[in-house]
Coordinates of C-alpha atoms in Angstrom, one line a residue:
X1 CA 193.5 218.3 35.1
X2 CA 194.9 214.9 35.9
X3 CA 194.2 215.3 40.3
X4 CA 190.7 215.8 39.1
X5 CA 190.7 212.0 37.5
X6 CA 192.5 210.2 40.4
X7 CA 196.0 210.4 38.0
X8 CA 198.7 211.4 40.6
X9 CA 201.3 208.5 41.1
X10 CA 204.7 207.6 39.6
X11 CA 206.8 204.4 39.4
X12 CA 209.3 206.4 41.5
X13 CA 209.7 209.5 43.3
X14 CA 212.4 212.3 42.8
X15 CA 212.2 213.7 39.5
X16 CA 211.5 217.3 38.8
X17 CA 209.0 218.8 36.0
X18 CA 210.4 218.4 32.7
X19 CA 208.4 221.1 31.2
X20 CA 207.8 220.3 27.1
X21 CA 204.6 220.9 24.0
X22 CA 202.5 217.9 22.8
X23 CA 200.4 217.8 20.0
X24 CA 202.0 221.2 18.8
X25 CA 200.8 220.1 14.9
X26 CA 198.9 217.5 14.3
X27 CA 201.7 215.1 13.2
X28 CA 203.5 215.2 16.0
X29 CA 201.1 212.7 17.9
X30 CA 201.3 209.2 15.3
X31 CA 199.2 206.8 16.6
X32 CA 199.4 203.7 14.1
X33 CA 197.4 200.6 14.7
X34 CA 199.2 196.9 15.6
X35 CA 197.4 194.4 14.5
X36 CA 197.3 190.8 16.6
X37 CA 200.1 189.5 14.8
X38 CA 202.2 192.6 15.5
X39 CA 202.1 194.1 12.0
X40 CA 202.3 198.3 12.5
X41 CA 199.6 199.8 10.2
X42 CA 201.1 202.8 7.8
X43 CA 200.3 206.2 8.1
X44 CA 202.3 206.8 5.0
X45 CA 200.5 204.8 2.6
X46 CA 200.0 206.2 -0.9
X47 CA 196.2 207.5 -1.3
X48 CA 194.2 205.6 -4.1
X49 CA 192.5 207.7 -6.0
X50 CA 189.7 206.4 -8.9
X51 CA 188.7 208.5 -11.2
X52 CA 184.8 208.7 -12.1
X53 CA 185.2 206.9 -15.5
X54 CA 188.0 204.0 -14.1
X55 CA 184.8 203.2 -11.5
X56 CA 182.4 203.0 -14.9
X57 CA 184.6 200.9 -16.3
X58 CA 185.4 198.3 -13.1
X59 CA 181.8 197.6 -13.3
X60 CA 180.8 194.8 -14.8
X61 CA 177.8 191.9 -15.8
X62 CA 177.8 190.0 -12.8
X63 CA 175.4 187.0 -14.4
X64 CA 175.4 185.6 -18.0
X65 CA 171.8 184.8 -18.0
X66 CA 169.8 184.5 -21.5
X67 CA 167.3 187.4 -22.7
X68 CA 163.5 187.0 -23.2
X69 CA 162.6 186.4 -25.9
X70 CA 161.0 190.1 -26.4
X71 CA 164.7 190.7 -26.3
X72 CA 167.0 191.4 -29.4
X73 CA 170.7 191.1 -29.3
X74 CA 170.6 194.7 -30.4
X75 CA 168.8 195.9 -27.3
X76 CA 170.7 193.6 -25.1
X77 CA 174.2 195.4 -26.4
X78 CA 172.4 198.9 -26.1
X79 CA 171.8 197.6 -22.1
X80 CA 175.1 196.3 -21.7
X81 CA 176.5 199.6 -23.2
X82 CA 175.0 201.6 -20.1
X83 CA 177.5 200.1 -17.9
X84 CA 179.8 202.5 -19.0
X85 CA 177.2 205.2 -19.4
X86 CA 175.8 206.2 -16.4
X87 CA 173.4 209.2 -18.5
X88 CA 172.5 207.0 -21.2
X89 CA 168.7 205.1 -21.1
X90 CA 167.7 202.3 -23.3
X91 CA 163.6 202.3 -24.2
X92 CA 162.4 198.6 -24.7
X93 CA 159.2 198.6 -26.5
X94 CA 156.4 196.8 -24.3
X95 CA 153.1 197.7 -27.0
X96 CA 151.1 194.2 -27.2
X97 CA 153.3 192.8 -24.2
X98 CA 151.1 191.3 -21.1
X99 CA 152.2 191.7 -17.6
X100 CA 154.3 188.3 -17.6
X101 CA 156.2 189.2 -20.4
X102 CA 157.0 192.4 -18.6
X103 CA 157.9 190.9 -15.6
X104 CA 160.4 188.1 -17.2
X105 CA 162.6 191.3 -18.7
X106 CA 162.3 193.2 -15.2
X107 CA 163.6 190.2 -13.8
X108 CA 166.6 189.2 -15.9
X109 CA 167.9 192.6 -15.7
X110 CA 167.6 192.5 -11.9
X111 CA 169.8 189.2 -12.2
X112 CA 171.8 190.4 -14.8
X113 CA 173.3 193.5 -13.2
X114 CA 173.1 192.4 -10.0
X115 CA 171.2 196.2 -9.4
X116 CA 173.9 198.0 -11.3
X117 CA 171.0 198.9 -13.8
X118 CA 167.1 199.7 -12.9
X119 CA 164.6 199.5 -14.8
X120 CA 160.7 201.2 -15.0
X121 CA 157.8 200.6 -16.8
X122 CA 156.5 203.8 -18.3
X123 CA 154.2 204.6 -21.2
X124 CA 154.6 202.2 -23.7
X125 CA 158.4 201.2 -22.7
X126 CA 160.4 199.7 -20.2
X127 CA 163.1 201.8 -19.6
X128 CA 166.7 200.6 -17.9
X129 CA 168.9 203.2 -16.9
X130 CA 171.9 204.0 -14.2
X131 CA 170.0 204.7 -10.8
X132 CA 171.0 207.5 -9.5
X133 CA 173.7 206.9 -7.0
X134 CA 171.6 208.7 -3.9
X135 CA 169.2 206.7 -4.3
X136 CA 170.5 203.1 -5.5
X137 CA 168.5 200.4 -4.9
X138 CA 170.4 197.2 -2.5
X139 CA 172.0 195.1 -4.9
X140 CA 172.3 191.4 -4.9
X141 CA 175.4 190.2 -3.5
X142 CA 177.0 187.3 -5.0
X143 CA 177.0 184.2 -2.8
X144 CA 180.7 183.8 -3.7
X145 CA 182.2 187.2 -2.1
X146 CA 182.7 187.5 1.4
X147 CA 180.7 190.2 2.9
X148 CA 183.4 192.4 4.3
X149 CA 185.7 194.7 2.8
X150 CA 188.7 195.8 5.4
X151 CA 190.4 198.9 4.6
X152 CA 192.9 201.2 6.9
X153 CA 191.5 204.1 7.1
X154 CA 194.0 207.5 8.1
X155 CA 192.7 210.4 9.5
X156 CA 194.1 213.8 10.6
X157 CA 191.9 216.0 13.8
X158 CA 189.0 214.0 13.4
X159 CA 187.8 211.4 15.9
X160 CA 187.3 207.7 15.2
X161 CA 183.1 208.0 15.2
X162 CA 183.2 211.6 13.3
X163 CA 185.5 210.0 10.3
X164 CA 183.1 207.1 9.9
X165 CA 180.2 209.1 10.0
X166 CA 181.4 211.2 6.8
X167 CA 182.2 208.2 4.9
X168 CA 178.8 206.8 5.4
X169 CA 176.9 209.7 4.4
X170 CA 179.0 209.6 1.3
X171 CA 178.2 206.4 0.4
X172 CA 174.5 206.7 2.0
X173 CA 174.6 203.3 5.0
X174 CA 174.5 203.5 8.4
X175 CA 177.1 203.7 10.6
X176 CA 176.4 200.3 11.8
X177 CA 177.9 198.6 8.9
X178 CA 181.2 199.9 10.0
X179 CA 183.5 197.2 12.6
X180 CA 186.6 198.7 14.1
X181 CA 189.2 197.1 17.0
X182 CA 189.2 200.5 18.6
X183 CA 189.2 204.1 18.4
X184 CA 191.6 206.8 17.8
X185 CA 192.6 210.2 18.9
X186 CA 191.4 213.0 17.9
X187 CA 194.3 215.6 17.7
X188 CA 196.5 213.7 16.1
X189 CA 197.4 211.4 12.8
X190 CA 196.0 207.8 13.4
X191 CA 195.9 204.9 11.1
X192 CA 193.1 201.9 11.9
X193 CA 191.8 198.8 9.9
X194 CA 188.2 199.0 9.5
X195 CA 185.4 197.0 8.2
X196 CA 182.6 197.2 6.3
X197 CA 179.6 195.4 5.2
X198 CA 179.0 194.0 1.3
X199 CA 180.3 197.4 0.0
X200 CA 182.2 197.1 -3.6
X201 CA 185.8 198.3 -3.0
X202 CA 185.5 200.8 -5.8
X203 CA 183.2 203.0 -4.2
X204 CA 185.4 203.2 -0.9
X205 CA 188.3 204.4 -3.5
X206 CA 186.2 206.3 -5.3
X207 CA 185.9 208.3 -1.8
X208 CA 189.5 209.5 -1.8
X209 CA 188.6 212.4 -4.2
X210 CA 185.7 213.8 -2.1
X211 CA 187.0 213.4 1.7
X212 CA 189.2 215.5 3.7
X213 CA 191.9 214.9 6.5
X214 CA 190.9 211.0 5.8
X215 CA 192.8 208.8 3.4
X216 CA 191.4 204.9 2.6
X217 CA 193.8 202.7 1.9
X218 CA 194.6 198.8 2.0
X219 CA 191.8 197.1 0.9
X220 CA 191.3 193.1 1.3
X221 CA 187.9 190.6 1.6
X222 CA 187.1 189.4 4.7
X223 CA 183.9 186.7 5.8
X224 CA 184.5 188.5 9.1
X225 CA 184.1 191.9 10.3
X226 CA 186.8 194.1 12.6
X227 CA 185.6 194.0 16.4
X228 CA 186.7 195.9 19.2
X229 CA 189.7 194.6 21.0
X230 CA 191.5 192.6 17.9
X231 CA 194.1 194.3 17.9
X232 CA 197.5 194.3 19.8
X233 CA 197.8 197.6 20.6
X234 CA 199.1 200.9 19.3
X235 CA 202.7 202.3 18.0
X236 CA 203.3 205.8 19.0
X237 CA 205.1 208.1 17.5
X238 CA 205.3 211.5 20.0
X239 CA 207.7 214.5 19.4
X240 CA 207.8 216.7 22.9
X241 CA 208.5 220.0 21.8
X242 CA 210.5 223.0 23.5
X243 CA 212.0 220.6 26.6
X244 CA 213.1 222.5 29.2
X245 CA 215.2 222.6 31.7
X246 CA 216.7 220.8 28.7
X247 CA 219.9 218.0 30.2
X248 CA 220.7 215.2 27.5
X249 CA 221.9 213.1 30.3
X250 CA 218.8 213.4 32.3
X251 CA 216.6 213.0 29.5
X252 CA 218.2 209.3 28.6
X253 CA 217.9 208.6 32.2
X254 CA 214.6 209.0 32.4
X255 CA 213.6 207.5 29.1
X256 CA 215.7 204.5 30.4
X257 CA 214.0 204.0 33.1
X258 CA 210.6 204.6 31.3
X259 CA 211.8 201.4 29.5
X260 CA 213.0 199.8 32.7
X261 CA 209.6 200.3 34.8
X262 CA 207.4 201.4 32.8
X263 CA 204.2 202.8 34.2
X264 CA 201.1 203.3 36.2
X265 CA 198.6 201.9 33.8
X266 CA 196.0 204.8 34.6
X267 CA 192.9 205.7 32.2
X268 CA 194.0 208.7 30.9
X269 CA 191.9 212.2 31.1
X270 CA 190.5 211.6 27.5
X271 CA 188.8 208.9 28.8
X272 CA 186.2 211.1 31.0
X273 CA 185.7 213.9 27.8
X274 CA 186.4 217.4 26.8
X275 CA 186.0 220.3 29.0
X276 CA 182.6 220.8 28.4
X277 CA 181.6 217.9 30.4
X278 CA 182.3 215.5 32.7
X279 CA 181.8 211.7 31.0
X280 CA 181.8 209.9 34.5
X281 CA 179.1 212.0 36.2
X282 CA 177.0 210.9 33.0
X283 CA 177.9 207.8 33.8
X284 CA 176.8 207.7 37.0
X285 CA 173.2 209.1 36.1
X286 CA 172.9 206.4 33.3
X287 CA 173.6 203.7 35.9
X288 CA 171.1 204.8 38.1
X289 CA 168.6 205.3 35.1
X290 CA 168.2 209.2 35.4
X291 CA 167.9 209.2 31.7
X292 CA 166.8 213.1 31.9
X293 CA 169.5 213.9 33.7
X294 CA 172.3 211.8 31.6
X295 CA 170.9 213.7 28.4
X296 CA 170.7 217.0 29.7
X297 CA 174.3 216.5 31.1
X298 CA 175.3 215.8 27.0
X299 CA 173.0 218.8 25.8
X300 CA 174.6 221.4 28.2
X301 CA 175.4 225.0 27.0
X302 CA 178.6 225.2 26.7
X303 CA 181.6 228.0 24.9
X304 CA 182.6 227.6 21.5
X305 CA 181.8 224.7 18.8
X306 CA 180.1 227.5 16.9
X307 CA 177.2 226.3 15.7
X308 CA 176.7 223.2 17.9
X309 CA 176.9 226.1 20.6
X310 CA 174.4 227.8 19.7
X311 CA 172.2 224.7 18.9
X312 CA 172.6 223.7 22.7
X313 CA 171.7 227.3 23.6
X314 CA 168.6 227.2 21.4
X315 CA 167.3 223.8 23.2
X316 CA 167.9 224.7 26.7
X317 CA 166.3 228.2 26.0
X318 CA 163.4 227.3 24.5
X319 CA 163.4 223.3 24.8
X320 CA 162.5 223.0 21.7
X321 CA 164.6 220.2 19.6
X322 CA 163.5 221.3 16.0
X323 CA 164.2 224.6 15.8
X324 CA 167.2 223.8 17.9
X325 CA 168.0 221.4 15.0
X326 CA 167.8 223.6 12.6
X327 CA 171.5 225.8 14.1
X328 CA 173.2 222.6 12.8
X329 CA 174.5 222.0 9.3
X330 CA 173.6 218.8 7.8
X331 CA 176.8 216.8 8.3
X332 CA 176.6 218.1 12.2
X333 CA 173.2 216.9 12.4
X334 CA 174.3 213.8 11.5
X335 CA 177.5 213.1 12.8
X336 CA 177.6 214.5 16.1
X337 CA 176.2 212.9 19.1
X338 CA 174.7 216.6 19.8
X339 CA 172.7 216.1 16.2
X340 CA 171.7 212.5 16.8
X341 CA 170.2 213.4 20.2
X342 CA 168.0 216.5 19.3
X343 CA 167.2 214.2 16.3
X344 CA 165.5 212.3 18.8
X345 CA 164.4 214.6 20.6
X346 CA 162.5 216.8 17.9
X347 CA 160.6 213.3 17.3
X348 CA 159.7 212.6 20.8
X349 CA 160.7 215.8 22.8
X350 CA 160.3 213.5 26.6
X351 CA 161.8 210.2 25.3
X352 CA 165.2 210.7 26.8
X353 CA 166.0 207.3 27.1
X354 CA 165.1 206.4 23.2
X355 CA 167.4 209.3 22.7
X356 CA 170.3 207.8 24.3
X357 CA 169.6 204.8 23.0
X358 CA 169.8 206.1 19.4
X359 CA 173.4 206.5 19.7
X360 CA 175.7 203.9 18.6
X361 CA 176.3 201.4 21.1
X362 CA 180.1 202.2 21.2
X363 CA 178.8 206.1 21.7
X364 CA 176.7 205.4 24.1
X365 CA 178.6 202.6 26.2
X366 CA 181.3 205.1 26.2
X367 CA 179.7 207.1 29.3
X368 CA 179.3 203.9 31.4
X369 CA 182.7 203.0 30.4
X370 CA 184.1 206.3 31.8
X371 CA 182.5 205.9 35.4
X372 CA 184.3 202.2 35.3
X373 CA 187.7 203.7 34.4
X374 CA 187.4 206.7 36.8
X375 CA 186.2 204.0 39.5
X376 CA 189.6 202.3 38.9
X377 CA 191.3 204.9 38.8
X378 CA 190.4 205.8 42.4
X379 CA 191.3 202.4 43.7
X380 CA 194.6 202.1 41.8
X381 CA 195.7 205.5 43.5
X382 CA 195.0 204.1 46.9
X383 CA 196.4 200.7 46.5
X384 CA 199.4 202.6 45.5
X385 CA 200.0 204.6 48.5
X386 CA 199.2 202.0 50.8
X387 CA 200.3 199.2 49.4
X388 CA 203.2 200.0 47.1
X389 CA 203.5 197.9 43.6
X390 CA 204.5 194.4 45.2
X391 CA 201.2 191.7 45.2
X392 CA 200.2 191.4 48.3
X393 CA 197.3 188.3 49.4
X394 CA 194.2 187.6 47.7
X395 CA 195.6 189.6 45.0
X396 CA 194.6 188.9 41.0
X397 CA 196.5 188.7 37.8
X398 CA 194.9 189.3 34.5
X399 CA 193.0 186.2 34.3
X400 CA 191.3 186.8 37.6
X401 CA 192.7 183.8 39.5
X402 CA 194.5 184.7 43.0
X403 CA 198.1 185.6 42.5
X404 CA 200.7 182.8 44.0
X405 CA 204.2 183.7 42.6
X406 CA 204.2 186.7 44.6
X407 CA 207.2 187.9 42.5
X408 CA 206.6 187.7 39.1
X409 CA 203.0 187.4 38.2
X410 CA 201.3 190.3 37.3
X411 CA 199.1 192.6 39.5
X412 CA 195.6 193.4 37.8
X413 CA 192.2 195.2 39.4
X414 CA 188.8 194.7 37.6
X415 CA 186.7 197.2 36.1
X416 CA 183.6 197.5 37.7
X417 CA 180.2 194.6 35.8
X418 CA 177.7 192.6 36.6
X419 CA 179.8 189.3 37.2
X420 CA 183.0 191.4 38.5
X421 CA 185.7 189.0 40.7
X422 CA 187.2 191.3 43.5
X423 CA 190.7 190.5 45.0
X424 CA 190.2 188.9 48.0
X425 CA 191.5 191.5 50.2
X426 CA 190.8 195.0 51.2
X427 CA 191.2 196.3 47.9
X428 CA 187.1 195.1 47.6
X429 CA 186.0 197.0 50.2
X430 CA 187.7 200.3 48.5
X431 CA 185.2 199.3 45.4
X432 CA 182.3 199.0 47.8
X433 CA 183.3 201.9 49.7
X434 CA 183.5 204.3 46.9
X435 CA 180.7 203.0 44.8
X436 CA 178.0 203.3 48.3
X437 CA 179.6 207.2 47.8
X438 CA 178.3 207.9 44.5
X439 CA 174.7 205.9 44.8
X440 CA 176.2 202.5 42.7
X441 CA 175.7 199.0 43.2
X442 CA 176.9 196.2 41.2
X443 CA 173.6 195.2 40.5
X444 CA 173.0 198.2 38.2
X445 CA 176.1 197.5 35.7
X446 CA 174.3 193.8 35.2
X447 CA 171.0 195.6 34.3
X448 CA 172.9 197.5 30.9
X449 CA 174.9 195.4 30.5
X450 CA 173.1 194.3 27.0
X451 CA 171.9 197.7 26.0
X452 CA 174.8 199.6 26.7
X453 CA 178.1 197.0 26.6
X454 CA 179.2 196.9 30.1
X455 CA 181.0 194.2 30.6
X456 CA 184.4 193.8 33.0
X457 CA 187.8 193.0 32.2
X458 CA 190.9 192.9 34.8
X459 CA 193.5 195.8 33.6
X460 CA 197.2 194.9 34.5
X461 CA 198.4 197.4 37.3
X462 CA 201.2 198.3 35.5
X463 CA 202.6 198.2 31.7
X464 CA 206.2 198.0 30.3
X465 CA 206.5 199.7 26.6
X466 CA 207.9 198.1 24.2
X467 CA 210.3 198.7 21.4
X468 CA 211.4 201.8 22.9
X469 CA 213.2 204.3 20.3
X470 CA 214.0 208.1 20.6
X471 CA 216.3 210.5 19.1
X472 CA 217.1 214.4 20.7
X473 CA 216.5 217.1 18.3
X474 CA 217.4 220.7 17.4
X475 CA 215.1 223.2 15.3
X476 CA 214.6 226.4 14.7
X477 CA 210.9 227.6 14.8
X478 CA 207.8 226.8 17.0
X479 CA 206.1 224.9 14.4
X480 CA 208.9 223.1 12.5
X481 CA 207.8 220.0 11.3
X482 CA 209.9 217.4 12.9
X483 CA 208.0 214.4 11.3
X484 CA 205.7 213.6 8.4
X485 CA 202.2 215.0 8.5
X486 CA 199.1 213.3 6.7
X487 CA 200.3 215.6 3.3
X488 CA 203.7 213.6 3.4
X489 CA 205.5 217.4 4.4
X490 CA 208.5 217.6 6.8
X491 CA 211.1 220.5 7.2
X492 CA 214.1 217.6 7.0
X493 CA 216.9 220.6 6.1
X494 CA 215.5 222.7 9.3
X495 CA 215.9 219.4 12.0
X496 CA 219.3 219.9 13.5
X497 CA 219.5 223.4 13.8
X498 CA 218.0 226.6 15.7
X499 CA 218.2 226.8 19.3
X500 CA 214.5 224.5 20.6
X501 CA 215.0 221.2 21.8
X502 CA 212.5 218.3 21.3
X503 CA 212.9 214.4 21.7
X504 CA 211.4 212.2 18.9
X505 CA 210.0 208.9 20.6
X506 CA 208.5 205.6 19.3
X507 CA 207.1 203.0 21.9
X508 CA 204.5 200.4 21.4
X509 CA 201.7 200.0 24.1
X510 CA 199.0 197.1 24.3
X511 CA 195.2 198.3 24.1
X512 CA 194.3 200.2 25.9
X513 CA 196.5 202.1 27.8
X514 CA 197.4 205.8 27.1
X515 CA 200.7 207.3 25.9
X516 CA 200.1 210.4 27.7
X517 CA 199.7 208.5 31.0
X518 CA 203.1 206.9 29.8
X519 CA 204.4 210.2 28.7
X520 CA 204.0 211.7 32.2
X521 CA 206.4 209.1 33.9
X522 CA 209.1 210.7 31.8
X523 CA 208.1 214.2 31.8
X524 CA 206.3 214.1 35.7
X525 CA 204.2 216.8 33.9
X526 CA 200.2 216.6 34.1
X527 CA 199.8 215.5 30.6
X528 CA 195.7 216.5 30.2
X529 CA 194.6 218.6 27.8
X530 CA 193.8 221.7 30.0
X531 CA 197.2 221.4 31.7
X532 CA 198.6 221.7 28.3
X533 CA 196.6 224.3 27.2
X534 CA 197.9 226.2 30.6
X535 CA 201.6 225.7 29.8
X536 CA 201.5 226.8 26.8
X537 CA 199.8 230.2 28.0
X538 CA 202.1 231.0 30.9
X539 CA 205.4 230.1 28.4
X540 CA 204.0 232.5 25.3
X541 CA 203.3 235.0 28.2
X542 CA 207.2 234.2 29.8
X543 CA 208.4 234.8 26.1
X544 CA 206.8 238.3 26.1
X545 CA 208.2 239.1 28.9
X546 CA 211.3 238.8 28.2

């Protein structure tokens, strides 16, 4: 629940609950990428879809280079021929050829087809074939190309890591080759740019047919990859279902003053992880280097998750990491951060630490990052009730100077690092104070900082949205669709009738901040997950009732 993460204040008081459904279907929570020049990424982009013989036929000779000699024009047609073959084999006759000779053909097919083609020595014959895609050899990339391909990718109930794990299993790289700006819901239809590393765009398309709930679109060259935090922020697109008590008039009220104010920029409860476990407490025990204790925290048994669950089971039963290993499919071994660790583990069952650090550096930071924004959190609530939303002295503003146009500048707080610059007032001793409660110094965010991307940044106090759009809505059914899903479906002739209400909303909000922590302002509902979950119970169980 939202108390449990510090989330309890409002730009104003008075409002009642304005009970409502989130995330009801998928589509109804759009979150669609704004690039730093304020373009809104497309969740409605066509799919491109390359069939197996268009990609044999986009391939191409990347170097007109001259034969050897040993090499008839016949042969070098038959060669070429396998470009759009990938189960055909040419046999080059080698009987009476020395080892130099060999080597000069080897070689100019390696130039030739910049790797498209391989070739083997084998009794009495070079042979030069298609490798086999699985296990493709790196090919030479040409000096003029840039070396990153961006693409949007569009994903439905998958999160950010999870998606780009699939694709690189499909196309067999690691998932550091990828570059993002930042990472997406889950539960919900999201649309990012994302890089990757000398990949030929063909292949990416070529992915389309094979992958499900993601869509690649958009492709362009780039000499430089994504990185987290280019990006503007995020457009939302949010339909609260089943309002009630419903009031048009009070419902534009409090939108309008959701554009007027805005809103207590808290990290929302996503930020600090599911219900199975607390992010923040892991956090904490990776800040104070209780690497047992961090991992164990991440390998707890926990309900559902199927066979993940009974993976976890298997490792704190017996402690064994192979066999627990074995409970996982294949993808789960190695897409999930559950996977990766017993991975780890079932090579070096005590080295907790090299587990952790196995995980991608985003994955991994993401714990540390939690304790920061929980940290904030905590202060931001106190400087709240005791000091209101006016600056007060020795207050900061987003570049970390002291604030002097008491007025107009904006109010910001730091997140906790290694070279953090606290406000000059008694704001710092609320850091101090609650840090020396949990066992934290400042001193032990500049030790990770390399290893595990701690760093600090000041986070404005509070955040206007912008471009502010909504429209009230009728319908008929609990599961109407009120907007486009990632199949391009939408009950258009069923909006505007029935007896449900729902309000359709757009804003746009910089990086960062949450729209559910926005969406509370308006609703002055607790937003998380669980409290969701909770509603939802006690209305089905009204409904019966009745």
């Amino acid at each position: 629940m939202e108390e449990d993460f510090f989330i309890t204040e409002y730009m104003s008081c008075g409002r009642d609950e304005l009970k409502c459904t989130i995330k009801e279907l998928y589509s109804d929570f759009i979150v669609d990428e704004i690039t730093p020049d304020g373009t809104v990424l497309s969740s409605s982009l066509p799919c491109t879809k390359v069939e197996n013989k268009e990609m044999k036929n986009s391939w191409k000779v990347v170097n007109d280079i001259s034969a050897p000699e040993a090499l008839t024009q016949e042969l070098v047609t038959k060669i070429d021929a396998l470009l759009s073959n990938e189960d055909g084999v040419v046999e080059i006759p080698i009987e009476s050829m020395d080892k130099q000779r060999r080597a000069l053909i080897h070689n100019w097919i390696r130039s030739r087809y910049n790797g498209l083609l391989d070739s083997q020595t084998v009794t009495g014959a070079i042979r030069v074939l298609v490798p086999d895609k699985r296990a493709r050899k790196r090919r030479t990339w040409p000096s003029d190309r840039p070396d990153y391909i961006h693409f949007t990718l569009c994903k439905e109930n998958k999160d950010t890591h999870y998606a780009l794990s699939v694709i690189s299993k499909f196309l067999g790289i690691k998932n550091s080759s990828f570059g993002i700006c930042g990472t997406k819901d889950r539960r919900a239809l999201t649309t990012q740019r994302v890089s990757l590393y000398r990949c030929e765009i063909e292949r990416l398309k070529e992915l389309n047919t094979k992958l499900r709930g993601i869509r690649l679109t958009d492709f362009t060259s780039s000499s430089e990859p994504c990185k987290l935090g280019d990006l503007w922020g995020n457009r939302f697109k949010i339909i609260l279902r089943n309002v009630h008590p419903f009031s048009e008039s009070d419902l534009i009220s409090r939108i309008d003053d959701f554009k007027s104010n805005g809103f207590i920029n808290y990290f929302g409860t996503q930020r600090f992880g599911s219900c199975a476990f607390n992010t923040a407490e892991i956090g904490v025990a990776i800040l104070k280097k209780s690497w047992e204790v961090a991992l164990k925290a991440i390998l707890k048994p926990r309900s559902g998750h199927g066979n993940i669950r009974e993976a976890l089971d298997e490792w704190n039963k017996s402690g064994d990491a192979s066999i627990a290993l074995k409970k996982l499919t294949s993808s789960q071994a190695y897409t999930t951060i559950e996977g990766q660790l017993l991975s780890s583990l079932s090579k070096n069952r005590r080295d907790y630490r090299g587990a952790l650090l196995k995980l991608a550096r985003n994955t991994r930071s993401f714990y540390v990052h939690a304790y920061q924004s929980l940290l904030w959190n905590k202060v931001v609530t106190r400087r709240v009730k005791n000091k209101g939303f006016r600056a007060i002295s020795g207050d900061l503003n987003l570049q970390g100077e002291a604030i002097k146009d008491f007025e107009n500048e904006e109010i910001a707080l730091p997140l906790i690092s290694g070279s953090v610059k606290f406000p000059n007032n008694e704001v710092r001793d609320w850091y101090a104070e609650i840090m020396a409660e949990d066992g934290i110094t400042v001193e032990m965010f500049e030790a990770l900082e390399k290893e595990w991307a701690v760093s600090g940044v000041m986070r404005p106090l509070i955040i206007k949205p912008q471009n502010v759009k909504y429209k009230i809505l009728t319908y008929p059914e609990a599961r109407t669709k009120l907007q486009t899903d990632f199949e391009g479906d939408v009950d258009l002739e069923s909006i505007g009738t029935g007896d449900f209400h729902a309000v359709a909303l757009e804003f746009s909000l910089p990086s960062g901040s949450y729209a559910t922590i926005a969406l509370r302002e308006i609703t002055r509902c607790d937003m998380s997950k669980l409290a969701q979950i909770s509603m939802a119970r006690c209305e089905k169980d009204f409904t019966e009732s009745i």
